[in-house]
Structure formats: structure tokens, C-alpha cells
mmCIF file of C-alpha atoms in Angstrom:
data_model
loop_
_atom_site.group_PDB
_atom_site.id
_atom_site.type_symbol
_atom_site.label_atom_id
_atom_site.label_comp_id
_atom_site.label_asym_id
_atom_site.label_seq_id
_atom_site.Cartn_x
_atom_site.Cartn_y
_atom_site.Cartn_z
ATOM 1 C CA HIS D 22 9.808 3.189 -1.240
ATOM 2 C CA TYR D 23 12.790 5.466 -0.304
ATOM 3 C CA ASN D 24 11.441 9.249 -0.638
ATOM 4 C CA ARG D 25 12.815 12.158 -0.379
ATOM 5 C CA PHE D 26 11.541 15.687 -1.339
ATOM 6 C CA ASN D 27 12.815 19.029 -0.821
ATOM 7 C CA GLY D 28 10.839 22.315 -1.341
ATOM 8 C CA ASN D 29 7.119 22.196 -2.368
ATOM 9 C CA ALA D 30 7.868 18.722 -3.383
ATOM 10 C CA PHE D 31 7.499 17.368 0.319
ATOM 11 C CA PRO D 32 3.565 19.187 0.570
ATOM 12 C CA ASP D 33 2.806 18.235 -3.087
ATOM 13 C CA PHE D 34 3.406 14.306 -2.145
ATOM 14 C CA TRP D 35 1.851 14.196 1.160
ATOM 15 C CA ARG D 36 -1.400 15.962 -0.108
ATOM 16 C CA ASP D 37 -1.608 13.842 -3.321
ATOM 17 C CA HIS D 38 -0.610 10.649 -1.388
ATOM 18 C CA LEU D 39 -2.625 11.028 1.480
ATOM 19 C CA THR D 40 -6.310 9.788 0.415
ATOM 20 C CA PRO D 41 -9.210 9.252 2.905
ATOM 21 C CA GLU D 42 -8.782 5.425 2.568
ATOM 22 C CA ARG D 43 -5.016 5.900 3.476
ATOM 23 C CA LYS D 44 -3.986 4.776 7.042
ATOM 24 C CA VAL D 45 -0.788 5.751 7.943
ATOM 25 C CA LEU D 46 1.970 4.340 10.664
ATOM 26 C CA PHE D 47 4.620 6.546 11.491
ATOM 27 C CA ILE D 48 7.558 5.394 13.663
ATOM 28 C CA VAL D 49 9.600 7.555 15.162
ATOM 29 C CA GLY D 50 12.072 8.409 17.749
ATOM 30 C CA LEU D 51 10.881 10.045 20.835
ATOM 31 C CA GLY D 52 14.164 12.274 20.887
ATOM 32 C CA PHE D 53 15.133 15.411 22.036
ATOM 33 C CA ASP D 54 15.369 17.776 18.523
ATOM 34 C CA PRO D 55 13.139 19.942 18.703
ATOM 35 C CA ARG D 56 12.861 20.064 14.254
ATOM 36 C CA ALA D 57 11.376 16.546 14.828
ATOM 37 C CA LEU D 58 7.846 17.714 15.108
ATOM 38 C CA GLN D 59 7.947 19.950 12.143
ATOM 39 C CA PRO D 60 7.624 17.490 8.951
ATOM 40 C CA LEU D 61 5.010 15.239 11.057
ATOM 41 C CA GLY D 62 2.900 18.512 11.674
ATOM 42 C CA THR D 63 3.010 19.731 7.583
ATOM 43 C CA ILE D 64 1.489 15.657 7.046
ATOM 44 C CA ALA D 65 -0.941 16.053 9.462
ATOM 45 C CA GLY D 66 -1.956 19.305 8.395
ATOM 46 C CA LEU D 67 -2.025 18.022 5.028
ATOM 47 C CA ALA D 68 -4.255 15.115 5.523
ATOM 48 C CA PRO D 69 -7.008 15.464 7.931
ATOM 49 C CA SER D 70 -9.473 12.827 6.982
ATOM 50 C CA ALA D 71 -6.480 10.195 6.431
ATOM 51 C CA SER D 72 -5.951 8.069 9.352
ATOM 52 C CA LEU D 73 -2.749 8.614 10.796
ATOM 53 C CA SER D 74 -1.015 6.679 13.787
ATOM 54 C CA CYS D 75 2.405 6.893 15.175
ATOM 55 C CA ILE D 76 4.653 4.803 17.430
ATOM 56 C CA ALA D 77 7.315 6.611 19.091
ATOM 57 C CA ILE D 78 10.145 4.626 20.610
ATOM 58 C CA ASN D 79 11.949 6.157 23.988
ATOM 59 C CA PHE D 80 14.999 5.616 23.816
ATOM 60 C CA ALA D 81 16.592 7.477 26.839
ATOM 61 C CA SER D 82 17.408 4.542 29.183
ATOM 62 C CA GLY D 83 19.966 3.728 26.306
ATOM 63 C CA PHE D 84 21.453 7.200 25.686
ATOM 64 C CA THR D 85 23.086 9.806 27.905
ATOM 65 C CA GLY D 86 21.781 13.043 27.753
ATOM 66 C CA ASP D 87 21.783 16.471 29.572
ATOM 67 C CA ASP D 88 18.967 18.474 31.373
ATOM 68 C CA GLN D 89 18.154 20.367 28.303
ATOM 69 C CA SER D 90 18.068 17.034 26.139
ATOM 70 C CA VAL D 91 14.941 15.954 28.875
ATOM 71 C CA ILE D 92 13.051 19.180 28.719
ATOM 72 C CA LEU D 93 13.419 18.924 24.867
ATOM 73 C CA ARG D 94 12.271 15.201 24.990
ATOM 74 C CA GLY D 95 9.229 16.185 27.160
ATOM 75 C CA LYS D 96 8.346 18.917 24.779
ATOM 76 C CA ASN D 97 8.416 16.733 21.542
ATOM 77 C CA GLN D 98 6.427 13.995 23.659
ATOM 78 C CA VAL D 99 3.502 16.608 24.106
ATOM 79 C CA GLY D 100 3.797 17.993 20.457
ATOM 80 C CA LEU D 101 3.467 14.357 19.664
ATOM 81 C CA LYS D 102 0.488 14.208 21.882
ATOM 82 C CA GLU D 103 -0.728 16.949 20.019
ATOM 83 C CA LEU D 104 -0.706 15.706 16.757
ATOM 84 C CA PHE D 105 -2.206 11.846 17.157
ATOM 85 C CA ASP D 106 -3.887 11.883 20.761
ATOM 86 C CA ASP D 107 -5.198 8.853 21.083
ATOM 87 C CA ARG D 108 -3.424 7.073 18.295
ATOM 88 C CA LEU D 109 0.352 7.933 19.696
ATOM 89 C CA ASP D 110 1.658 4.738 21.171
ATOM 90 C CA ILE D 111 4.866 5.587 23.014
ATOM 91 C CA ARG D 112 7.452 2.919 23.803
ATOM 92 C CA ASP D 113 10.310 2.268 25.835
ATOM 93 C CA LEU D 114 13.485 0.757 24.490
ATOM 94 C CA GLU D 115 15.487 -1.369 26.881
ATOM 95 C CA PRO D 116 18.496 -1.373 25.316
ATOM 96 C CA THR D 117 20.486 -4.311 27.504
ATOM 97 C CA ASP D 118 18.695 -7.685 27.924
ATOM 98 C CA SER D 119 18.254 -9.618 30.979
ATOM 99 C CA ASP D 120 21.847 -11.421 30.730
ATOM 100 C CA GLY D 121 23.568 -7.820 30.595
ATOM 101 C CA ILE D 122 24.225 -7.559 26.836
ATOM 102 C CA ARG D 123 23.171 -4.571 25.187
ATOM 103 C CA SER D 124 21.361 -5.652 21.953
ATOM 104 C CA ILE D 125 19.364 -2.208 20.943
ATOM 105 C CA SER D 126 18.305 -4.127 17.542
ATOM 106 C CA ARG D 127 17.011 -7.147 18.753
ATOM 107 C CA ASN D 128 15.382 -5.351 21.179
ATOM 108 C CA THR D 129 13.876 -3.018 19.149
ATOM 109 C CA ILE D 130 12.716 -6.092 17.107
ATOM 110 C CA THR D 131 10.954 -7.043 20.055
ATOM 111 C CA LEU D 132 9.424 -3.765 20.855
ATOM 112 C CA LEU D 133 7.804 -3.784 17.622
ATOM 113 C CA SER D 134 6.729 -7.313 17.291
ATOM 114 C CA ASP D 135 3.216 -7.433 18.000
ATOM 115 C CA VAL D 136 2.905 -4.173 15.448
ATOM 116 C CA ASN D 137 0.219 -5.901 12.316
ATOM 117 C CA LEU D 138 1.731 -4.258 9.508
ATOM 118 C CA SER D 139 -1.355 -5.232 7.596
ATOM 119 C CA ASP D 140 -3.670 -2.611 9.411
ATOM 120 C CA PHE D 141 -1.957 0.248 7.638
ATOM 121 C CA THR D 142 -1.632 1.111 3.885
ATOM 122 C CA ASP D 143 1.682 2.984 5.153
ATOM 123 C CA VAL D 144 4.733 2.564 6.927
ATOM 124 C CA VAL D 145 6.763 5.502 7.866
ATOM 125 C CA VAL D 146 10.027 5.415 9.375
ATOM 126 C CA ASP D 147 11.444 8.758 10.171
ATOM 127 C CA ILE D 148 14.963 7.896 10.459
ATOM 128 C CA SER D 149 16.178 11.325 11.174
ATOM 129 C CA SER D 150 14.618 10.548 14.429
ATOM 130 C CA LEU D 151 15.979 7.332 15.581
ATOM 131 C CA PRO D 152 19.930 6.199 15.840
ATOM 132 C CA ARG D 153 20.887 3.875 12.834
ATOM 133 C CA ILE D 154 21.290 0.489 14.918
ATOM 134 C CA MET D 155 17.558 1.244 15.602
ATOM 135 C CA TYR D 156 16.427 2.137 12.233
ATOM 136 C CA LEU D 157 18.577 -0.508 9.919
#
């Protein structure tokens, strides 16, 4: 289900939702936006007993960026590691197939094809941290 909460409704939802038996998988982009860690940090802080895991898709090889975006991406990677520790799985997305054709959608599916969703009670896709072609 799609959920969007503003203000106090955001922490209220997660505080009530994340009971100890929950196993949550976050799928996020390993991007350069410094705001990306804030909601994840809020959620993790509200649910110390919930099982939280994260797959961070590194799509840097498919998109150009400047030196500052590389620095910010590194800071986000450190922040994700602090939040998820050994439950963080960083996966590099290759945007181009071996035949030279750019296929981000197909390669994203392949990148995540080994994930057993039945291991989780909740899967949260952070669409604000991913390019549209990935999350759709």
C-alpha cells in the first residue's frame, strides 16, 4: 500500500506499525541527496526492536555527477552503514547490458531477483531516492 504522512503522522504511523515481530526491508538509492537518511533514521529510532534491513542500489555508474555528488554519496553510504550495519546490502547497478543496450529497468529487476520477499513482513521502496525508471 502507498502511504504518505506529513508532520507528526509520520512518526506516529511507524511507532504503531513497527512491532517486534516486523521484518522490514527498505530498498533505497545510494544517492547524493543529504536528506535521504533523515526518514530512515527516524524510523530506525522509533523501532529499536524491529528487524530492519536495507538494500541500497548504487546507480552511480549509470549517471554522471560532479565531485560533490561523489562526496555526498559517500556520506550517505556511511550513514546507511551506521543505521543498518550488517543488514545493509549495497548493490551496484550496471545500466548497460553486455550487448551495449541501456536497460536500467531490466537490470534493476535482475539485480533484485534473488531477494526472497517472503522473508519480510514489509517492503518499503523509497521512491524519493531512486530514479523513476528504477522504482516503476
